[in-house]
mmCIF file with all atom_site columns, C-alpha atoms in Angstrom:
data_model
loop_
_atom_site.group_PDB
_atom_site.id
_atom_site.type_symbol
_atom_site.label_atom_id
_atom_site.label_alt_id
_atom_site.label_comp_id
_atom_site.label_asym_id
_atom_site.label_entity_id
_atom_site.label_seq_id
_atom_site.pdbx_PDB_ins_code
_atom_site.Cartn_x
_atom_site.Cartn_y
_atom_site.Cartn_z
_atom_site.occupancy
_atom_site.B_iso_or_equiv
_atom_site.pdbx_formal_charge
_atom_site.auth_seq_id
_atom_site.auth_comp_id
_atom_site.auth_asym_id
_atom_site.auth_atom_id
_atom_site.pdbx_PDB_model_num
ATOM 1   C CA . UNK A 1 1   ? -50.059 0.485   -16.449 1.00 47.00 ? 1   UNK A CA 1
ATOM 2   C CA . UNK A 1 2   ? -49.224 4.045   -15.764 1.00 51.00 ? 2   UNK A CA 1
ATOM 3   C CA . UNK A 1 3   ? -46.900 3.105   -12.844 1.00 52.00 ? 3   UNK A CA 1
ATOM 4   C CA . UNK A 1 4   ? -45.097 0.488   -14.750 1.00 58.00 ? 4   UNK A CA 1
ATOM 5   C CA . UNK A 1 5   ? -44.290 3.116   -17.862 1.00 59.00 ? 5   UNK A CA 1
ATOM 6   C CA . UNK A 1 6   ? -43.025 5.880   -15.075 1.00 66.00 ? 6   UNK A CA 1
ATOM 7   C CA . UNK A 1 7   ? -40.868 3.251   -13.394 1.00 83.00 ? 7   UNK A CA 1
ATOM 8   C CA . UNK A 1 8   ? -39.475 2.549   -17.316 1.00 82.00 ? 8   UNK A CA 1
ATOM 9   C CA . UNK A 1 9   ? -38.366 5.975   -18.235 1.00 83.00 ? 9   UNK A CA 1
ATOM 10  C CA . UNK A 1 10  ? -37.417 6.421   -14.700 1.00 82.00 ? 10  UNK A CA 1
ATOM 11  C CA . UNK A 1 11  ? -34.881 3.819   -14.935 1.00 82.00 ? 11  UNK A CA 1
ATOM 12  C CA . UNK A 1 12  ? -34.089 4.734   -18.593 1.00 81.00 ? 12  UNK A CA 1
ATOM 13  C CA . UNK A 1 13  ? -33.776 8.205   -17.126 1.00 82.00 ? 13  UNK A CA 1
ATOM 14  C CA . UNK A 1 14  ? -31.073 7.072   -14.614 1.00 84.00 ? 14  UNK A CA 1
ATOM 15  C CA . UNK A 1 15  ? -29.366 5.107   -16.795 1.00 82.00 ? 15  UNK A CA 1
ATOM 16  C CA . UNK A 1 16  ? -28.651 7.396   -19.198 1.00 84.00 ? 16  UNK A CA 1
ATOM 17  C CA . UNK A 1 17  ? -27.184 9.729   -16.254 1.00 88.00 ? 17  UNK A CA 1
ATOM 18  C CA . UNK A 1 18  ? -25.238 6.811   -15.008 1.00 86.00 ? 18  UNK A CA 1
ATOM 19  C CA . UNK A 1 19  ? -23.467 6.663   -18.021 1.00 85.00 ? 19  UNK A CA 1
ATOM 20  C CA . UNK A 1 20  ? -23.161 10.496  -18.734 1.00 88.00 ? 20  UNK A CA 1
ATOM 21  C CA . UNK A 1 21  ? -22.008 9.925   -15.933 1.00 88.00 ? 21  UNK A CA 1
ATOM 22  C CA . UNK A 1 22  ? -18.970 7.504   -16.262 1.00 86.00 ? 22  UNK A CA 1
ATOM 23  C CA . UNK A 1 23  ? -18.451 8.839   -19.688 1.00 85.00 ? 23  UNK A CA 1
ATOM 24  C CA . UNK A 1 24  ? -16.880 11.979  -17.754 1.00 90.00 ? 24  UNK A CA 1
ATOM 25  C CA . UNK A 1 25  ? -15.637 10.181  -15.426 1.00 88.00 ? 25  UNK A CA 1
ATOM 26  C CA . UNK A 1 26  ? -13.592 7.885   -18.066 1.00 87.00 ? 26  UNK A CA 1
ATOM 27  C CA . UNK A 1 27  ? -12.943 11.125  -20.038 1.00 88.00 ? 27  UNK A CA 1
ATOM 28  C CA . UNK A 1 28  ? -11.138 12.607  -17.121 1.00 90.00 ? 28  UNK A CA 1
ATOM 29  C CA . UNK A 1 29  ? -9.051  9.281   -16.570 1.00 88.00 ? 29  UNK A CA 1
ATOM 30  C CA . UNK A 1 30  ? -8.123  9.801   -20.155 1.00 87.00 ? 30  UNK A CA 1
ATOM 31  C CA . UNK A 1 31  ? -7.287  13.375  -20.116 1.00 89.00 ? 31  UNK A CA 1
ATOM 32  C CA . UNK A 1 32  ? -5.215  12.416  -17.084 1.00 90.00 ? 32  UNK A CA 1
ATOM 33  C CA . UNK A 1 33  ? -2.833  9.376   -17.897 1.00 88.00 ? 33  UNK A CA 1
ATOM 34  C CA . UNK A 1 34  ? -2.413  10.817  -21.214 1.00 90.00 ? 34  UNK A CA 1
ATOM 35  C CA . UNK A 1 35  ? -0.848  14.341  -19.384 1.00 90.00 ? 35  UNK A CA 1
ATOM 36  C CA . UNK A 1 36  ? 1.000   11.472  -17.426 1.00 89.00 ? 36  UNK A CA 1
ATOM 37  C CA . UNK A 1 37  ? 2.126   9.714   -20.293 1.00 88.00 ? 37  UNK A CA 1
ATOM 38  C CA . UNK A 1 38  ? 3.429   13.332  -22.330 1.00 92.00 ? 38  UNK A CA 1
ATOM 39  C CA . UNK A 1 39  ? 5.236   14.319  -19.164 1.00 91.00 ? 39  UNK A CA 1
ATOM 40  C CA . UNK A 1 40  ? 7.133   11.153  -19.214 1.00 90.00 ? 40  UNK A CA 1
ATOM 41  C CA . UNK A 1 41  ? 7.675   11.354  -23.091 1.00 91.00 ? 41  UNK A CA 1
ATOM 42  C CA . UNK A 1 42  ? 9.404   15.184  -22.158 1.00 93.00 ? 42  UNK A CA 1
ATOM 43  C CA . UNK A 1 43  ? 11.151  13.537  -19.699 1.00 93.00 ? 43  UNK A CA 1
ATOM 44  C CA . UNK A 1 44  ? 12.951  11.091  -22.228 1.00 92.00 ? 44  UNK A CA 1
ATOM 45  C CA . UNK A 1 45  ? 13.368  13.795  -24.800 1.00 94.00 ? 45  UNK A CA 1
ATOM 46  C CA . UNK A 1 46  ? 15.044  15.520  -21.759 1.00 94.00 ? 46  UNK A CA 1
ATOM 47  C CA . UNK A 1 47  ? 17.371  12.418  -20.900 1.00 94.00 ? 47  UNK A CA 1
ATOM 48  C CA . UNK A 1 48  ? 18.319  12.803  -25.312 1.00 94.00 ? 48  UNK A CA 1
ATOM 49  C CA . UNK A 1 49  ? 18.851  16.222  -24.875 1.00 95.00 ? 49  UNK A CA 1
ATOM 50  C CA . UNK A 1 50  ? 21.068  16.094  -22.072 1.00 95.00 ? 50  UNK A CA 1
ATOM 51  C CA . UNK A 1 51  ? 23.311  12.970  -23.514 1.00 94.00 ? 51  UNK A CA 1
ATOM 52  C CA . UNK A 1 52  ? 23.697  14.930  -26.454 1.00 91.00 ? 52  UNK A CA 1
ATOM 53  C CA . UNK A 1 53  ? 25.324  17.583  -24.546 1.00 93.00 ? 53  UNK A CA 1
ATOM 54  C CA . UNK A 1 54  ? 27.074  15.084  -22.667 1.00 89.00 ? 54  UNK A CA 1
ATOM 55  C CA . UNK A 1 55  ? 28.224  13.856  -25.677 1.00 82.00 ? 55  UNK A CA 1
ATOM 56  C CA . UNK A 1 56  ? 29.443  17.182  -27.330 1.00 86.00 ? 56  UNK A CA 1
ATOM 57  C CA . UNK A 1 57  ? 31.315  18.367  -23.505 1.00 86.00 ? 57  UNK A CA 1
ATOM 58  C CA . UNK A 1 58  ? 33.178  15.561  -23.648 1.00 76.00 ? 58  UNK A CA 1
ATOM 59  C CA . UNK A 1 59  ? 34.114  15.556  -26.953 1.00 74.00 ? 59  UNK A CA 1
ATOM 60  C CA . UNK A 1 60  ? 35.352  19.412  -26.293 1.00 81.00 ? 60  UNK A CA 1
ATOM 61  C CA . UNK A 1 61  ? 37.036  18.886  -23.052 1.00 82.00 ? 61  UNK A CA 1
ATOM 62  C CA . UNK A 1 62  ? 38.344  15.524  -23.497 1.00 74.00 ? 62  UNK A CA 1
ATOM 63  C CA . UNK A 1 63  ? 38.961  14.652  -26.608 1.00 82.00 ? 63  UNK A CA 1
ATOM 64  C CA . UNK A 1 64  ? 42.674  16.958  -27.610 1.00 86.00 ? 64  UNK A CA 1
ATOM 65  C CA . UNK A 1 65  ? 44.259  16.154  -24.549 1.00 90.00 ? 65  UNK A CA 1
ATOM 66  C CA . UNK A 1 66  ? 42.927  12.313  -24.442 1.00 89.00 ? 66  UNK A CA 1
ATOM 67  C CA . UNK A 1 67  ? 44.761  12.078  -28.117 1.00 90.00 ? 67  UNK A CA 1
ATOM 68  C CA . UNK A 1 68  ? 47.833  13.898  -27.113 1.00 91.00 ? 68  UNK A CA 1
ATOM 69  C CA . UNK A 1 69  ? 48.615  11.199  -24.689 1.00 94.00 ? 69  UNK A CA 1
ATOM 70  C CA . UNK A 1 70  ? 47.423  8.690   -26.256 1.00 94.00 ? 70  UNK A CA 1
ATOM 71  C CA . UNK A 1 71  ? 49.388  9.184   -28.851 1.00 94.00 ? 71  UNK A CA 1
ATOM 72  C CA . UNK A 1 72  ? 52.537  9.347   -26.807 1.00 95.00 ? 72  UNK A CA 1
ATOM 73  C CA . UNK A 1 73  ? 51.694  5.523   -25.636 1.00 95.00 ? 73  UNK A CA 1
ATOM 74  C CA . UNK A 1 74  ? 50.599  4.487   -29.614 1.00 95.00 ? 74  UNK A CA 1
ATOM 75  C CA . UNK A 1 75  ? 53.365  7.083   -30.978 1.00 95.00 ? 75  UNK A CA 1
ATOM 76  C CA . UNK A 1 76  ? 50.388  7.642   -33.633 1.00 93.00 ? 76  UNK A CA 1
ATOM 77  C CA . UNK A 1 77  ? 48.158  10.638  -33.373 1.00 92.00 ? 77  UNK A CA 1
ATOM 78  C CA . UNK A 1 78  ? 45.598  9.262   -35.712 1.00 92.00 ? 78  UNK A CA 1
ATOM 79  C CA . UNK A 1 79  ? 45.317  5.878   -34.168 1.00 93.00 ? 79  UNK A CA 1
ATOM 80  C CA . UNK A 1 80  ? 44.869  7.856   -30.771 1.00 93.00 ? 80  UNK A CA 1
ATOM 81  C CA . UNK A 1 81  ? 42.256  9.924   -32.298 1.00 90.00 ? 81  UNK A CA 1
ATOM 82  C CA . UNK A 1 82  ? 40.190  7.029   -34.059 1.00 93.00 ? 82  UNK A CA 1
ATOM 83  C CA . UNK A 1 83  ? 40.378  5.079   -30.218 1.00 92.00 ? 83  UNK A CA 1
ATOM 84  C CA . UNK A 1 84  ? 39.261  8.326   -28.119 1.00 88.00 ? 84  UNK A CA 1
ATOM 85  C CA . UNK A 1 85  ? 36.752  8.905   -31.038 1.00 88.00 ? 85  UNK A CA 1
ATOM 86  C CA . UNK A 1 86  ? 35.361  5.152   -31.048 1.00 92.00 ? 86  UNK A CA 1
ATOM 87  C CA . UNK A 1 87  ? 35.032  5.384   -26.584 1.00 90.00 ? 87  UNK A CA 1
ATOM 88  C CA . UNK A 1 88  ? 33.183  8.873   -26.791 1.00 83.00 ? 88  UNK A CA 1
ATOM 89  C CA . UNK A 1 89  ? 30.843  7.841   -29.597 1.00 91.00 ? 89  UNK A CA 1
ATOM 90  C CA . UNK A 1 90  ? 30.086  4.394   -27.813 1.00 94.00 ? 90  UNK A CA 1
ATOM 91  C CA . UNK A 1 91  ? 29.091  6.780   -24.798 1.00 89.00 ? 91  UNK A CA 1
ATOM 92  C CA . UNK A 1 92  ? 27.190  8.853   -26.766 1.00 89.00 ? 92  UNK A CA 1
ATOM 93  C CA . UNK A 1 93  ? 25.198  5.815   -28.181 1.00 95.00 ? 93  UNK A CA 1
ATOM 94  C CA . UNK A 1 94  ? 24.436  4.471   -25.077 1.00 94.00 ? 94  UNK A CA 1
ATOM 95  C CA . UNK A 1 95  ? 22.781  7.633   -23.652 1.00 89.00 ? 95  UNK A CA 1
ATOM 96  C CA . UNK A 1 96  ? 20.948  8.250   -26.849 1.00 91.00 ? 96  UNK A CA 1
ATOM 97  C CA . UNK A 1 97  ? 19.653  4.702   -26.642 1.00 91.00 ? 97  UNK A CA 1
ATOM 98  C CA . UNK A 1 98  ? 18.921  5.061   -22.895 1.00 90.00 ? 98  UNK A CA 1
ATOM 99  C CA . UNK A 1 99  ? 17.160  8.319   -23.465 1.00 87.00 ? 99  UNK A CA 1
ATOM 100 C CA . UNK A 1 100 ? 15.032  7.120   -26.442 1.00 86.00 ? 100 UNK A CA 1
ATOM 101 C CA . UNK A 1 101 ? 14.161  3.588   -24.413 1.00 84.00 ? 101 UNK A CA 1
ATOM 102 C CA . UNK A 1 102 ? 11.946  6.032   -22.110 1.00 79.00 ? 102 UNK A CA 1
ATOM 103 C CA . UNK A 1 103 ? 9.872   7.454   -25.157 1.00 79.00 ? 103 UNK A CA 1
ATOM 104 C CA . UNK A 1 104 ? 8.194   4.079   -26.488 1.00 73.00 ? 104 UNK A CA 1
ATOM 105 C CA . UNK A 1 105 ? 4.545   4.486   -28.040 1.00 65.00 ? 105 UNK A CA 1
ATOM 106 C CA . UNK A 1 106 ? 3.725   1.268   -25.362 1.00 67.00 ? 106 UNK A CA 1
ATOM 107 C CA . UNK A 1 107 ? 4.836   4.324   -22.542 1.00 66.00 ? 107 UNK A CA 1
ATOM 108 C CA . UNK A 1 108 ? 1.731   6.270   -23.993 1.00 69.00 ? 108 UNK A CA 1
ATOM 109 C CA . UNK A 1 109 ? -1.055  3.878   -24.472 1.00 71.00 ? 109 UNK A CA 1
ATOM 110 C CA . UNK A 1 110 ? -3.651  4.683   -21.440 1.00 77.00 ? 110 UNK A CA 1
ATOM 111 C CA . UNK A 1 111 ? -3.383  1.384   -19.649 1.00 79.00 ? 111 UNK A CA 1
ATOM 112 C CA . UNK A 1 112 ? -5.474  2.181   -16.753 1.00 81.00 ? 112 UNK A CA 1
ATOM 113 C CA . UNK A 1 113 ? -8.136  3.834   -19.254 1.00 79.00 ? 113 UNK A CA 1
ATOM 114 C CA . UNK A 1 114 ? -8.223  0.995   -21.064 1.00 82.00 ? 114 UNK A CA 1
ATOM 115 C CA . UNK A 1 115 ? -8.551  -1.380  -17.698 1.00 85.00 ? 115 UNK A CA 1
ATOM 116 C CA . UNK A 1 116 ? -11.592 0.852   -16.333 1.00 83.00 ? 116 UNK A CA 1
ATOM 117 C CA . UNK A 1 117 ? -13.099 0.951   -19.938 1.00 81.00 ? 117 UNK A CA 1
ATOM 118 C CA . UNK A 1 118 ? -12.628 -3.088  -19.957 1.00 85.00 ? 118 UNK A CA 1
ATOM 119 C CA . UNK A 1 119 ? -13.952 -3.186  -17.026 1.00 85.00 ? 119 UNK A CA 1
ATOM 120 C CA . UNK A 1 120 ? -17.225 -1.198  -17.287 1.00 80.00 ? 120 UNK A CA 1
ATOM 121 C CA . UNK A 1 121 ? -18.040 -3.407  -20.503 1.00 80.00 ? 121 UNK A CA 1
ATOM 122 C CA . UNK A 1 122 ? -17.626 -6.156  -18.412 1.00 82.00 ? 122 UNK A CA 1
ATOM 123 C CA . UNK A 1 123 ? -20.322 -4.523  -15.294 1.00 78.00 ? 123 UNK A CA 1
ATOM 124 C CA . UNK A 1 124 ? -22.461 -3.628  -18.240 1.00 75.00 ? 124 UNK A CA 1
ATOM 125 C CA . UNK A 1 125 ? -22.516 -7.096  -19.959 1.00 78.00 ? 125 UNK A CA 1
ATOM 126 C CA . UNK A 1 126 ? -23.578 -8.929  -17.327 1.00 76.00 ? 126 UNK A CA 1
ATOM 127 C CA . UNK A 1 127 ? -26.012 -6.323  -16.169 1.00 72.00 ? 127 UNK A CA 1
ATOM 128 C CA . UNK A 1 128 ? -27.847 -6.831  -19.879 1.00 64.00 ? 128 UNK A CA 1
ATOM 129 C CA . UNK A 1 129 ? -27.298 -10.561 -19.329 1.00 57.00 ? 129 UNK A CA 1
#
């Protein structure tokens, strides 16, 4: 009888470190995608950052001389200005849009947590079962 109760809290003694154990384990996993997941989130901030300053060069550079000739062709300088205006906004858009495309919550969620966590239910379940 005294054998049998040993062998119980000797397995209830290794399970419990078996799952300290792959708590940690999971806990790093987590830790890890989520640094993952933040570094690509910088990244898109990055890709906003830098079509905003796209955006403004452009405009600075481009823009006077675009309309003076432009308006030579229209012979308006204010429908010139509203076209170049309308094309260099559009651009801007699209990078903005691009940029914040990359920064979706979905990009965050810790997918391959999730999986291992999933998983280990499913070892666990059928274990009990």
């Amino acid at each position: 009888m005294q054998g049998n109760n040993q062998t119980i809290q000797g397995l209830v003694g290794e399970a419990l470190r078996e799952s300290t154990d792959l708590a940690q384990k999971e806990l790093t996993l987590f830790r890890t995608e989520i640094s993952q997941n933040i570094r690509t989130l910088f990244l898109g901030l990055a890709m906003v950052v830098v079509a905003a300053i796209f955006a403004i060069a452009a405009l600075m550079l481009l823009t006077e001389s675009l309309v003076e000739w432009l308006a030579t062709v229209v012979n308006s300088e204010a429908l010139a200005a509203l076209i170049v205006g309308g094309v260099m906004a559009l651009i801007a858009i699209g990078l903005g849009l691009w940029g914040r495309s990359t920064m979706t919550s979905s990009s965050l969620a810790p997918e391959r947590t999730m999986r291992s966590l999933k998983r280990d239910a499913e070892v666990l379940s059928e274990r009990g079962a």
